[in-house]
Amino acid sequence: MKDSIRQKLDRLRERFEEVGRLLADPDTLAQQNRFRDLSMEYARLEPVARRYGAFLGAEQDLKTAREMAADRDPDTRAMGEEEARSLEAQLEADELELKKLLIPRDERDDGNVYLEVRAGTGGDEAAIFAGDLFRMYSRYAEGRAWRVEILNENPGEHGGYKEIISRIVGNGVFARFKFESGTHRVQRVPATEAQGRIHTSACTVAILP
């Protein structure tokens, strides 16, 4: 790991521990706004601080494994070599995850979204596909205990929706949904097809913070 990245992670971990101490301070508890701001900062720092702590622990384990791999005893040496290989792979994966966690967050990530799904080319099958997409998004949201509110809907003649607009409320909704915007296509034999021919249908999805 580059020294610059390690130094940044060290600072974030130190700040995480400092915020934890501040949250336990009676003076902080007496200041509602400050307590709220620190709680949000603690929640943002916790994933990277926890993973970095695990990374440092794995580094120490790797050092021990390499010492075992240099042992004169063949069994100890073989055990150390195997453990070292496993830890090296783990550390490589952990380093990649830490780099991802250091990417600056979009300030809108914690907010709610408006989800709009509209049928495109494909006629009735596109409307059915729009319905499938909306059910998929709704079930995903419900699985994360988010609230889904339907604001407007225009049902298709054979099921699904020509258009449906909803609002999804919860913590971190925009972060999970923002990359869904765009055109979605499906190739399949639709329920409305009597000849068994494959149709290509499209829907557009818009995610608005």
JSON list of C-alpha atoms in Angstrom, two decimals:
[
{"chain": "A", "resi": 1, "resn": "MET", "atom": "CA", "xyz": [0.00, 0.00, 0.00]},
{"chain": "A", "resi": 2, "resn": "LYS", "atom": "CA", "xyz": [1.28, 3.48, -0.89]},
{"chain": "A", "resi": 3, "resn": "ASP", "atom": "CA", "xyz": [2.44, 5.61, 2.04]},
{"chain": "A", "resi": 4, "resn": "SER", "atom": "CA", "xyz": [0.09, 8.44, 1.02]},
{"chain": "A", "resi": 5, "resn": "ILE", "atom": "CA", "xyz": [-2.93, 6.13, 1.21]},
{"chain": "A", "resi": 6, "resn": "ARG", "atom": "CA", "xyz": [-1.77, 4.64, 4.52]},
{"chain": "A", "resi": 7, "resn": "GLN", "atom": "CA", "xyz": [-1.29, 8.11, 6.01]},
{"chain": "A", "resi": 8, "resn": "LYS", "atom": "CA", "xyz": [-4.78, 9.13, 4.94]},
{"chain": "A", "resi": 9, "resn": "LEU", "atom": "CA", "xyz": [-6.24, 5.97, 6.45]},
{"chain": "A", "resi": 10, "resn": "ASP", "atom": "CA", "xyz": [-4.32, 6.60, 9.68]},
{"chain": "A", "resi": 11, "resn": "ARG", "atom": "CA", "xyz": [-5.82, 10.09, 9.90]},
{"chain": "A", "resi": 12, "resn": "LEU", "atom": "CA", "xyz": [-9.33, 8.81, 9.25]},
{"chain": "A", "resi": 13, "resn": "ARG", "atom": "CA", "xyz": [-8.96, 6.12, 11.89]},
{"chain": "A", "resi": 14, "resn": "GLU", "atom": "CA", "xyz": [-7.67, 8.67, 14.42]},
{"chain": "A", "resi": 15, "resn": "ARG", "atom": "CA", "xyz": [-10.60, 10.95, 13.62]},
{"chain": "A", "resi": 16, "resn": "PHE", "atom": "CA", "xyz": [-13.03, 8.03, 14.01]},
{"chain": "A", "resi": 17, "resn": "GLU", "atom": "CA", "xyz": [-11.65, 7.32, 17.49]},
{"chain": "A", "resi": 18, "resn": "GLU", "atom": "CA", "xyz": [-11.76, 11.02, 18.36]},
{"chain": "A", "resi": 19, "resn": "VAL", "atom": "CA", "xyz": [-15.40, 11.33, 17.27]},
{"chain": "A", "resi": 20, "resn": "GLY", "atom": "CA", "xyz": [-16.23, 8.25, 19.34]},
{"chain": "A", "resi": 21, "resn": "ARG", "atom": "CA", "xyz": [-14.76, 9.92, 22.42]},
{"chain": "A", "resi": 22, "resn": "LEU", "atom": "CA", "xyz": [-16.63, 13.15, 21.70]},
{"chain": "A", "resi": 23, "resn": "LEU", "atom": "CA", "xyz": [-19.94, 11.30, 21.39]},
{"chain": "A", "resi": 24, "resn": "ALA", "atom": "CA", "xyz": [-19.41, 9.86, 24.87]},
{"chain": "A", "resi": 25, "resn": "ASP", "atom": "CA", "xyz": [-18.69, 13.34, 26.33]},
{"chain": "A", "resi": 26, "resn": "PRO", "atom": "CA", "xyz": [-21.59, 14.69, 28.46]},
{"chain": "A", "resi": 27, "resn": "ASP", "atom": "CA", "xyz": [-21.04, 18.17, 27.00]},
{"chain": "A", "resi": 28, "resn": "THR", "atom": "CA", "xyz": [-21.66, 16.79, 23.50]},
{"chain": "A", "resi": 29, "resn": "LEU", "atom": "CA", "xyz": [-24.79, 14.97, 24.62]},
{"chain": "A", "resi": 30, "resn": "ALA", "atom": "CA", "xyz": [-26.17, 18.28, 25.89]},
{"chain": "A", "resi": 31, "resn": "GLN", "atom": "CA", "xyz": [-25.79, 19.89, 22.42]},
{"chain": "A", "resi": 32, "resn": "GLN", "atom": "CA", "xyz": [-28.37, 18.26, 20.17]},
{"chain": "A", "resi": 33, "resn": "ASN", "atom": "CA", "xyz": [-27.14, 19.66, 16.83]},
{"chain": "A", "resi": 34, "resn": "ARG", "atom": "CA", "xyz": [-23.49, 18.89, 17.57]},
{"chain": "A", "resi": 35, "resn": "PHE", "atom": "CA", "xyz": [-24.38, 15.38, 18.71]},
{"chain": "A", "resi": 36, "resn": "ARG", "atom": "CA", "xyz": [-26.35, 14.80, 15.49]},
{"chain": "A", "resi": 37, "resn": "ASP", "atom": "CA", "xyz": [-23.51, 16.06, 13.27]},
{"chain": "A", "resi": 38, "resn": "LEU", "atom": "CA", "xyz": [-20.92, 13.95, 15.09]},
{"chain": "A", "resi": 39, "resn": "SER", "atom": "CA", "xyz": [-23.16, 10.87, 14.91]},
{"chain": "A", "resi": 40, "resn": "MET", "atom": "CA", "xyz": [-23.43, 11.28, 11.12]},
{"chain": "A", "resi": 41, "resn": "GLU", "atom": "CA", "xyz": [-19.66, 11.72, 10.82]},
{"chain": "A", "resi": 42, "resn": "TYR", "atom": "CA", "xyz": [-19.10, 8.62, 12.98]},
{"chain": "A", "resi": 43, "resn": "ALA", "atom": "CA", "xyz": [-21.40, 6.58, 10.72]},
{"chain": "A", "resi": 44, "resn": "ARG", "atom": "CA", "xyz": [-19.51, 7.76, 7.61]},
{"chain": "A", "resi": 45, "resn": "LEU", "atom": "CA", "xyz": [-16.09, 6.96, 9.10]},
{"chain": "A", "resi": 46, "resn": "GLU", "atom": "CA", "xyz": [-16.97, 3.62, 10.67]},
{"chain": "A", "resi": 47, "resn": "PRO", "atom": "CA", "xyz": [-16.81, 1.38, 7.54]},
{"chain": "A", "resi": 48, "resn": "VAL", "atom": "CA", "xyz": [-13.32, 2.55, 6.52]},
{"chain": "A", "resi": 49, "resn": "ALA", "atom": "CA", "xyz": [-12.00, 2.59, 10.11]},
{"chain": "A", "resi": 50, "resn": "ARG", "atom": "CA", "xyz": [-13.24, -0.96, 10.80]},
{"chain": "A", "resi": 51, "resn": "ARG", "atom": "CA", "xyz": [-11.87, -2.34, 7.54]},
{"chain": "A", "resi": 52, "resn": "TYR", "atom": "CA", "xyz": [-8.54, -0.59, 8.00]},
{"chain": "A", "resi": 53, "resn": "GLY", "atom": "CA", "xyz": [-8.26, -2.06, 11.50]},
{"chain": "A", "resi": 54, "resn": "ALA", "atom": "CA", "xyz": [-8.86, -5.52, 10.05]},
{"chain": "A", "resi": 55, "resn": "PHE", "atom": "CA", "xyz": [-6.28, -4.78, 7.34]},
{"chain": "A", "resi": 56, "resn": "LEU", "atom": "CA", "xyz": [-3.63, -3.89, 9.94]},
{"chain": "A", "resi": 57, "resn": "GLY", "atom": "CA", "xyz": [-4.42, -7.07, 11.86]},
{"chain": "A", "resi": 58, "resn": "ALA", "atom": "CA", "xyz": [-4.03, -9.15, 8.69]},
{"chain": "A", "resi": 59, "resn": "GLU", "atom": "CA", "xyz": [-0.66, -7.48, 8.05]},
{"chain": "A", "resi": 60, "resn": "GLN", "atom": "CA", "xyz": [0.56, -8.63, 11.46]},
{"chain": "A", "resi": 61, "resn": "ASP", "atom": "CA", "xyz": [-0.73, -12.14, 10.76]},
{"chain": "A", "resi": 62, "resn": "LEU", "atom": "CA", "xyz": [1.15, -12.14, 7.44]},
{"chain": "A", "resi": 63, "resn": "LYS", "atom": "CA", "xyz": [4.36, -11.16, 9.22]},
{"chain": "A", "resi": 64, "resn": "THR", "atom": "CA", "xyz": [3.94, -14.14, 11.58]},
{"chain": "A", "resi": 65, "resn": "ALA", "atom": "CA", "xyz": [3.14, -16.47, 8.68]},
{"chain": "A", "resi": 66, "resn": "ARG", "atom": "CA", "xyz": [6.29, -15.41, 6.83]},
{"chain": "A", "resi": 67, "resn": "GLU", "atom": "CA", "xyz": [8.36, -16.10, 9.93]},
{"chain": "A", "resi": 68, "resn": "MET", "atom": "CA", "xyz": [6.83, -19.58, 10.05]},
{"chain": "A", "resi": 69, "resn": "ALA", "atom": "CA", "xyz": [7.63, -20.04, 6.34]},
{"chain": "A", "resi": 70, "resn": "ALA", "atom": "CA", "xyz": [11.29, -19.44, 7.15]},
{"chain": "A", "resi": 71, "resn": "ASP", "atom": "CA", "xyz": [11.33, -22.09, 9.88]},
{"chain": "A", "resi": 72, "resn": "ARG", "atom": "CA", "xyz": [13.61, -25.11, 9.56]},
{"chain": "A", "resi": 73, "resn": "ASP", "atom": "CA", "xyz": [10.84, -27.56, 10.35]},
{"chain": "A", "resi": 74, "resn": "PRO", "atom": "CA", "xyz": [9.21, -28.67, 7.03]},
{"chain": "A", "resi": 75, "resn": "ASP", "atom": "CA", "xyz": [5.68, -28.90, 8.48]},
{"chain": "A", "resi": 76, "resn": "THR", "atom": "CA", "xyz": [5.90, -25.47, 10.09]},
{"chain": "A", "resi": 77, "resn": "ARG", "atom": "CA", "xyz": [7.39, -24.03, 6.90]},
{"chain": "A", "resi": 78, "resn": "ALA", "atom": "CA", "xyz": [4.63, -25.51, 4.71]},
{"chain": "A", "resi": 79, "resn": "MET", "atom": "CA", "xyz": [1.94, -24.23, 7.07]},
{"chain": "A", "resi": 80, "resn": "GLY", "atom": "CA", "xyz": [3.48, -20.76, 7.05]},
{"chain": "A", "resi": 81, "resn": "GLU", "atom": "CA", "xyz": [3.74, -20.66, 3.26]},
{"chain": "A", "resi": 82, "resn": "GLU", "atom": "CA", "xyz": [0.11, -21.67, 2.83]},
{"chain": "A", "resi": 83, "resn": "GLU", "atom": "CA", "xyz": [-1.07, -19.13, 5.41]},
{"chain": "A", "resi": 84, "resn": "ALA", "atom": "CA", "xyz": [1.08, -16.40, 3.80]},
{"chain": "A", "resi": 85, "resn": "ARG", "atom": "CA", "xyz": [-0.44, -17.01, 0.36]},
{"chain": "A", "resi": 86, "resn": "SER", "atom": "CA", "xyz": [-3.96, -16.81, 1.77]},
{"chain": "A", "resi": 87, "resn": "LEU", "atom": "CA", "xyz": [-3.23, -13.60, 3.69]},
{"chain": "A", "resi": 88, "resn": "GLU", "atom": "CA", "xyz": [-1.54, -11.95, 0.71]},
{"chain": "A", "resi": 89, "resn": "ALA", "atom": "CA", "xyz": [-4.68, -12.53, -1.39]},
{"chain": "A", "resi": 90, "resn": "GLN", "atom": "CA", "xyz": [-6.86, -11.24, 1.44]},
{"chain": "A", "resi": 91, "resn": "LEU", "atom": "CA", "xyz": [-4.76, -8.10, 1.86]},
{"chain": "A", "resi": 92, "resn": "GLU", "atom": "CA", "xyz": [-4.86, -7.39, -1.85]},
{"chain": "A", "resi": 93, "resn": "ALA", "atom": "CA", "xyz": [-8.67, -7.57, -1.83]},
{"chain": "A", "resi": 94, "resn": "ASP", "atom": "CA", "xyz": [-8.90, -5.49, 1.36]},
{"chain": "A", "resi": 95, "resn": "GLU", "atom": "CA", "xyz": [-6.61, -2.81, -0.09]},
{"chain": "A", "resi": 96, "resn": "LEU", "atom": "CA", "xyz": [-8.87, -2.50, -3.13]},
{"chain": "A", "resi": 97, "resn": "GLU", "atom": "CA", "xyz": [-11.94, -2.14, -0.90]},
{"chain": "A", "resi": 98, "resn": "LEU", "atom": "CA", "xyz": [-10.20, 0.52, 1.20]},
{"chain": "A", "resi": 99, "resn": "LYS", "atom": "CA", "xyz": [-9.36, 2.50, -1.94]},
{"chain": "A", "resi": 100, "resn": "LYS", "atom": "CA", "xyz": [-13.02, 2.36, -2.94]},
{"chain": "A", "resi": 101, "resn": "LEU", "atom": "CA", "xyz": [-14.06, 3.60, 0.50]},
{"chain": "A", "resi": 102, "resn": "LEU", "atom": "CA", "xyz": [-11.73, 6.58, 0.12]},
{"chain": "A", "resi": 103, "resn": "ILE", "atom": "CA", "xyz": [-13.55, 7.80, -3.00]},
{"chain": "A", "resi": 104, "resn": "PRO", "atom": "CA", "xyz": [-15.41, 11.03, -2.04]},
{"chain": "A", "resi": 105, "resn": "ARG", "atom": "CA", "xyz": [-19.10, 10.47, -1.43]},
{"chain": "A", "resi": 106, "resn": "ASP", "atom": "CA", "xyz": [-21.81, 12.26, -3.34]},
{"chain": "A", "resi": 107, "resn": "GLU", "atom": "CA", "xyz": [-23.52, 14.58, -0.86]},
{"chain": "A", "resi": 108, "resn": "ARG", "atom": "CA", "xyz": [-26.88, 13.36, -2.20]},
{"chain": "A", "resi": 109, "resn": "ASP", "atom": "CA", "xyz": [-26.14, 9.67, -1.50]},
{"chain": "A", "resi": 110, "resn": "ASP", "atom": "CA", "xyz": [-28.01, 9.60, 1.82]},
{"chain": "A", "resi": 111, "resn": "GLY", "atom": "CA", "xyz": [-31.17, 11.17, 0.37]},
{"chain": "A", "resi": 112, "resn": "ASN", "atom": "CA", "xyz": [-34.46, 9.89, -1.03]},
{"chain": "A", "resi": 113, "resn": "VAL", "atom": "CA", "xyz": [-35.31, 9.54, -4.71]},
{"chain": "A", "resi": 114, "resn": "TYR", "atom": "CA", "xyz": [-38.09, 9.89, -7.25]},
{"chain": "A", "resi": 115, "resn": "LEU", "atom": "CA", "xyz": [-38.22, 6.76, -9.41]},
{"chain": "A", "resi": 116, "resn": "GLU", "atom": "CA", "xyz": [-39.85, 7.06, -12.84]},
{"chain": "A", "resi": 117, "resn": "VAL", "atom": "CA", "xyz": [-40.30, 4.03, -15.10]},
{"chain": "A", "resi": 118, "resn": "ARG", "atom": "CA", "xyz": [-41.72, 4.54, -18.60]},
{"chain": "A", "resi": 119, "resn": "ALA", "atom": "CA", "xyz": [-42.46, 1.96, -21.30]},
{"chain": "A", "resi": 120, "resn": "GLY", "atom": "CA", "xyz": [-40.58, 2.56, -24.55]},
{"chain": "A", "resi": 121, "resn": "THR", "atom": "CA", "xyz": [-40.53, 0.59, -27.78]},
{"chain": "A", "resi": 122, "resn": "GLY", "atom": "CA", "xyz": [-42.28, -2.75, -27.70]},
{"chain": "A", "resi": 123, "resn": "GLY", "atom": "CA", "xyz": [-45.95, -1.93, -27.21]},
{"chain": "A", "resi": 124, "resn": "ASP", "atom": "CA", "xyz": [-47.80, -3.98, -24.60]},
{"chain": "A", "resi": 125, "resn": "GLU", "atom": "CA", "xyz": [-44.68, -6.03, -23.84]},
{"chain": "A", "resi": 126, "resn": "ALA", "atom": "CA", "xyz": [-42.77, -2.85, -22.97]},
{"chain": "A", "resi": 127, "resn": "ALA", "atom": "CA", "xyz": [-45.49, -1.96, -20.45]},
{"chain": "A", "resi": 128, "resn": "ILE", "atom": "CA", "xyz": [-45.27, -5.45, -18.94]},
{"chain": "A", "resi": 129, "resn": "PHE", "atom": "CA", "xyz": [-41.49, -5.08, -18.75]},
{"chain": "A", "resi": 130, "resn": "ALA", "atom": "CA", "xyz": [-41.93, -1.69, -17.04]},
{"chain": "A", "resi": 131, "resn": "GLY", "atom": "CA", "xyz": [-44.12, -3.42, -14.47]},
{"chain": "A", "resi": 132, "resn": "ASP", "atom": "CA", "xyz": [-41.47, -6.10, -13.92]},
{"chain": "A", "resi": 133, "resn": "LEU", "atom": "CA", "xyz": [-38.82, -3.43, -13.38]},
{"chain": "A", "resi": 134, "resn": "PHE", "atom": "CA", "xyz": [-40.94, -1.51, -10.92]},
{"chain": "A", "resi": 135, "resn": "ARG", "atom": "CA", "xyz": [-41.73, -4.65, -8.91]},
{"chain": "A", "resi": 136, "resn": "MET", "atom": "CA", "xyz": [-38.03, -5.48, -8.81]},
{"chain": "A", "resi": 137, "resn": "TYR", "atom": "CA", "xyz": [-37.14, -2.02, -7.50]},
{"chain": "A", "resi": 138, "resn": "SER", "atom": "CA", "xyz": [-40.02, -2.10, -5.00]},
{"chain": "A", "resi": 139, "resn": "ARG", "atom": "CA", "xyz": [-39.02, -5.46, -3.56]},
{"chain": "A", "resi": 140, "resn": "TYR", "atom": "CA", "xyz": [-35.40, -4.36, -3.30]},
{"chain": "A", "resi": 141, "resn": "ALA", "atom": "CA", "xyz": [-36.51, -1.24, -1.42]},
{"chain": "A", "resi": 142, "resn": "GLU", "atom": "CA", "xyz": [-38.82, -3.17, 0.88]},
{"chain": "A", "resi": 143, "resn": "GLY", "atom": "CA", "xyz": [-36.01, -5.61, 1.63]},
{"chain": "A", "resi": 144, "resn": "ARG", "atom": "CA", "xyz": [-33.97, -2.68, 2.94]},
{"chain": "A", "resi": 145, "resn": "ALA", "atom": "CA", "xyz": [-36.93, -1.36, 4.97]},
{"chain": "A", "resi": 146, "resn": "TRP", "atom": "CA", "xyz": [-37.39, 1.67, 2.70]},
{"chain": "A", "resi": 147, "resn": "ARG", "atom": "CA", "xyz": [-40.82, 3.16, 2.05]},
{"chain": "A", "resi": 148, "resn": "VAL", "atom": "CA", "xyz": [-42.22, 3.17, -1.51]},
{"chain": "A", "resi": 149, "resn": "GLU", "atom": "CA", "xyz": [-44.93, 5.72, -2.34]},
{"chain": "A", "resi": 150, "resn": "ILE", "atom": "CA", "xyz": [-46.68, 5.61, -5.74]},
{"chain": "A", "resi": 151, "resn": "LEU", "atom": "CA", "xyz": [-47.37, 9.17, -6.90]},
{"chain": "A", "resi": 152, "resn": "ASN", "atom": "CA", "xyz": [-48.80, 8.52, -10.37]},
{"chain": "A", "resi": 153, "resn": "GLU", "atom": "CA", "xyz": [-49.44, 5.47, -12.53]},
{"chain": "A", "resi": 154, "resn": "ASN", "atom": "CA", "xyz": [-50.75, 4.74, -16.01]},
{"chain": "A", "resi": 155, "resn": "PRO", "atom": "CA", "xyz": [-51.42, 0.98, -16.32]},
{"chain": "A", "resi": 156, "resn": "GLY", "atom": "CA", "xyz": [-50.83, -0.93, -19.55]},
{"chain": "A", "resi": 157, "resn": "GLU", "atom": "CA", "xyz": [-53.75, -2.62, -21.32]},
{"chain": "A", "resi": 158, "resn": "HIS", "atom": "CA", "xyz": [-52.29, -6.12, -20.75]},
{"chain": "A", "resi": 159, "resn": "GLY", "atom": "CA", "xyz": [-50.55, -5.51, -17.43]},
{"chain": "A", "resi": 160, "resn": "GLY", "atom": "CA", "xyz": [-47.61, -3.51, -16.22]},
{"chain": "A", "resi": 161, "resn": "TYR", "atom": "CA", "xyz": [-47.38, 0.24, -16.69]},
{"chain": "A", "resi": 162, "resn": "LYS", "atom": "CA", "xyz": [-47.08, 2.68, -19.55]},
{"chain": "A", "resi": 163, "resn": "GLU", "atom": "CA", "xyz": [-45.70, 5.00, -16.88]},
{"chain": "A", "resi": 164, "resn": "ILE", "atom": "CA", "xyz": [-45.30, 4.91, -13.11]},
{"chain": "A", "resi": 165, "resn": "ILE", "atom": "CA", "xyz": [-43.79, 7.56, -10.84]},
{"chain": "A", "resi": 166, "resn": "SER", "atom": "CA", "xyz": [-42.90, 6.79, -7.24]},
{"chain": "A", "resi": 167, "resn": "ARG", "atom": "CA", "xyz": [-40.94, 8.14, -4.31]},
{"chain": "A", "resi": 168, "resn": "ILE", "atom": "CA", "xyz": [-38.60, 5.94, -2.28]},
{"chain": "A", "resi": 169, "resn": "VAL", "atom": "CA", "xyz": [-37.76, 7.09, 1.22]},
{"chain": "A", "resi": 170, "resn": "GLY", "atom": "CA", "xyz": [-34.94, 5.76, 3.37]},
{"chain": "A", "resi": 171, "resn": "ASN", "atom": "CA", "xyz": [-31.33, 6.11, 4.39]},
{"chain": "A", "resi": 172, "resn": "GLY", "atom": "CA", "xyz": [-28.88, 5.89, 1.48]},
{"chain": "A", "resi": 173, "resn": "VAL", "atom": "CA", "xyz": [-31.49, 5.39, -1.24]},
{"chain": "A", "resi": 174, "resn": "PHE", "atom": "CA", "xyz": [-29.85, 7.63, -3.85]},
{"chain": "A", "resi": 175, "resn": "ALA", "atom": "CA", "xyz": [-26.48, 5.89, -3.43]},
{"chain": "A", "resi": 176, "resn": "ARG", "atom": "CA", "xyz": [-28.08, 2.55, -4.32]},
{"chain": "A", "resi": 177, "resn": "PHE", "atom": "CA", "xyz": [-30.34, 3.71, -7.15]},
{"chain": "A", "resi": 178, "resn": "LYS", "atom": "CA", "xyz": [-28.45, 6.49, -8.95]},
{"chain": "A", "resi": 179, "resn": "PHE", "atom": "CA", "xyz": [-26.80, 4.22, -11.52]},
{"chain": "A", "resi": 180, "resn": "GLU", "atom": "CA", "xyz": [-30.13, 2.71, -12.61]},
{"chain": "A", "resi": 181, "resn": "SER", "atom": "CA", "xyz": [-31.01, 5.76, -14.73]},
{"chain": "A", "resi": 182, "resn": "GLY", "atom": "CA", "xyz": [-31.09, 5.08, -18.45]},
{"chain": "A", "resi": 183, "resn": "THR", "atom": "CA", "xyz": [-32.61, 2.73, -21.00]},
{"chain": "A", "resi": 184, "resn": "HIS", "atom": "CA", "xyz": [-33.23, -0.90, -20.03]},
{"chain": "A", "resi": 185, "resn": "ARG", "atom": "CA", "xyz": [-33.89, -3.59, -22.67]},
{"chain": "A", "resi": 186, "resn": "VAL", "atom": "CA", "xyz": [-35.14, -7.15, -22.58]},
{"chain": "A", "resi": 187, "resn": "GLN", "atom": "CA", "xyz": [-35.33, -9.88, -25.22]},
{"chain": "A", "resi": 188, "resn": "ARG", "atom": "CA", "xyz": [-37.86, -12.61, -24.48]},
{"chain": "A", "resi": 189, "resn": "VAL", "atom": "CA", "xyz": [-41.03, -14.30, -25.67]},
{"chain": "A", "resi": 190, "resn": "PRO", "atom": "CA", "xyz": [-43.72, -12.04, -24.19]},
{"chain": "A", "resi": 191, "resn": "ALA", "atom": "CA", "xyz": [-46.99, -13.21, -22.70]},
{"chain": "A", "resi": 192, "resn": "THR", "atom": "CA", "xyz": [-48.79, -11.32, -25.47]},
{"chain": "A", "resi": 193, "resn": "GLU", "atom": "CA", "xyz": [-47.02, -13.30, -28.26]},
{"chain": "A", "resi": 194, "resn": "ALA", "atom": "CA", "xyz": [-49.02, -16.22, -29.72]},
{"chain": "A", "resi": 195, "resn": "GLN", "atom": "CA", "xyz": [-46.36, -17.38, -32.22]},
{"chain": "A", "resi": 196, "resn": "GLY", "atom": "CA", "xyz": [-43.51, -17.84, -29.73]},
{"chain": "A", "resi": 197, "resn": "ARG", "atom": "CA", "xyz": [-41.36, -15.17, -31.34]},
{"chain": "A", "resi": 198, "resn": "ILE", "atom": "CA", "xyz": [-38.75, -13.26, -29.36]},
{"chain": "A", "resi": 199, "resn": "HIS", "atom": "CA", "xyz": [-39.43, -9.55, -28.93]},
{"chain": "A", "resi": 200, "resn": "THR", "atom": "CA", "xyz": [-37.09, -6.77, -27.91]},
{"chain": "A", "resi": 201, "resn": "SER", "atom": "CA", "xyz": [-38.67, -4.24, -25.56]},
{"chain": "A", "resi": 202, "resn": "ALA", "atom": "CA", "xyz": [-37.31, -1.19, -23.82]},
{"chain": "A", "resi": 203, "resn": "CYS", "atom": "CA", "xyz": [-38.10, 1.00, -20.84]},
{"chain": "A", "resi": 204, "resn": "THR", "atom": "CA", "xyz": [-36.55, 4.18, -19.54]},
{"chain": "A", "resi": 205, "resn": "VAL", "atom": "CA", "xyz": [-35.73, 4.64, -15.87]},
{"chain": "A", "resi": 206, "resn": "ALA", "atom": "CA", "xyz": [-35.14, 8.04, -14.31]},
{"chain": "A", "resi": 207, "resn": "ILE", "atom": "CA", "xyz": [-33.72, 8.48, -10.80]},
{"chain": "A", "resi": 208, "resn": "LEU", "atom": "CA", "xyz": [-34.07, 11.99, -9.38]},
{"chain": "A", "resi": 209, "resn": "PRO", "atom": "CA", "xyz": [-32.66, 12.96, -5.96]}
]
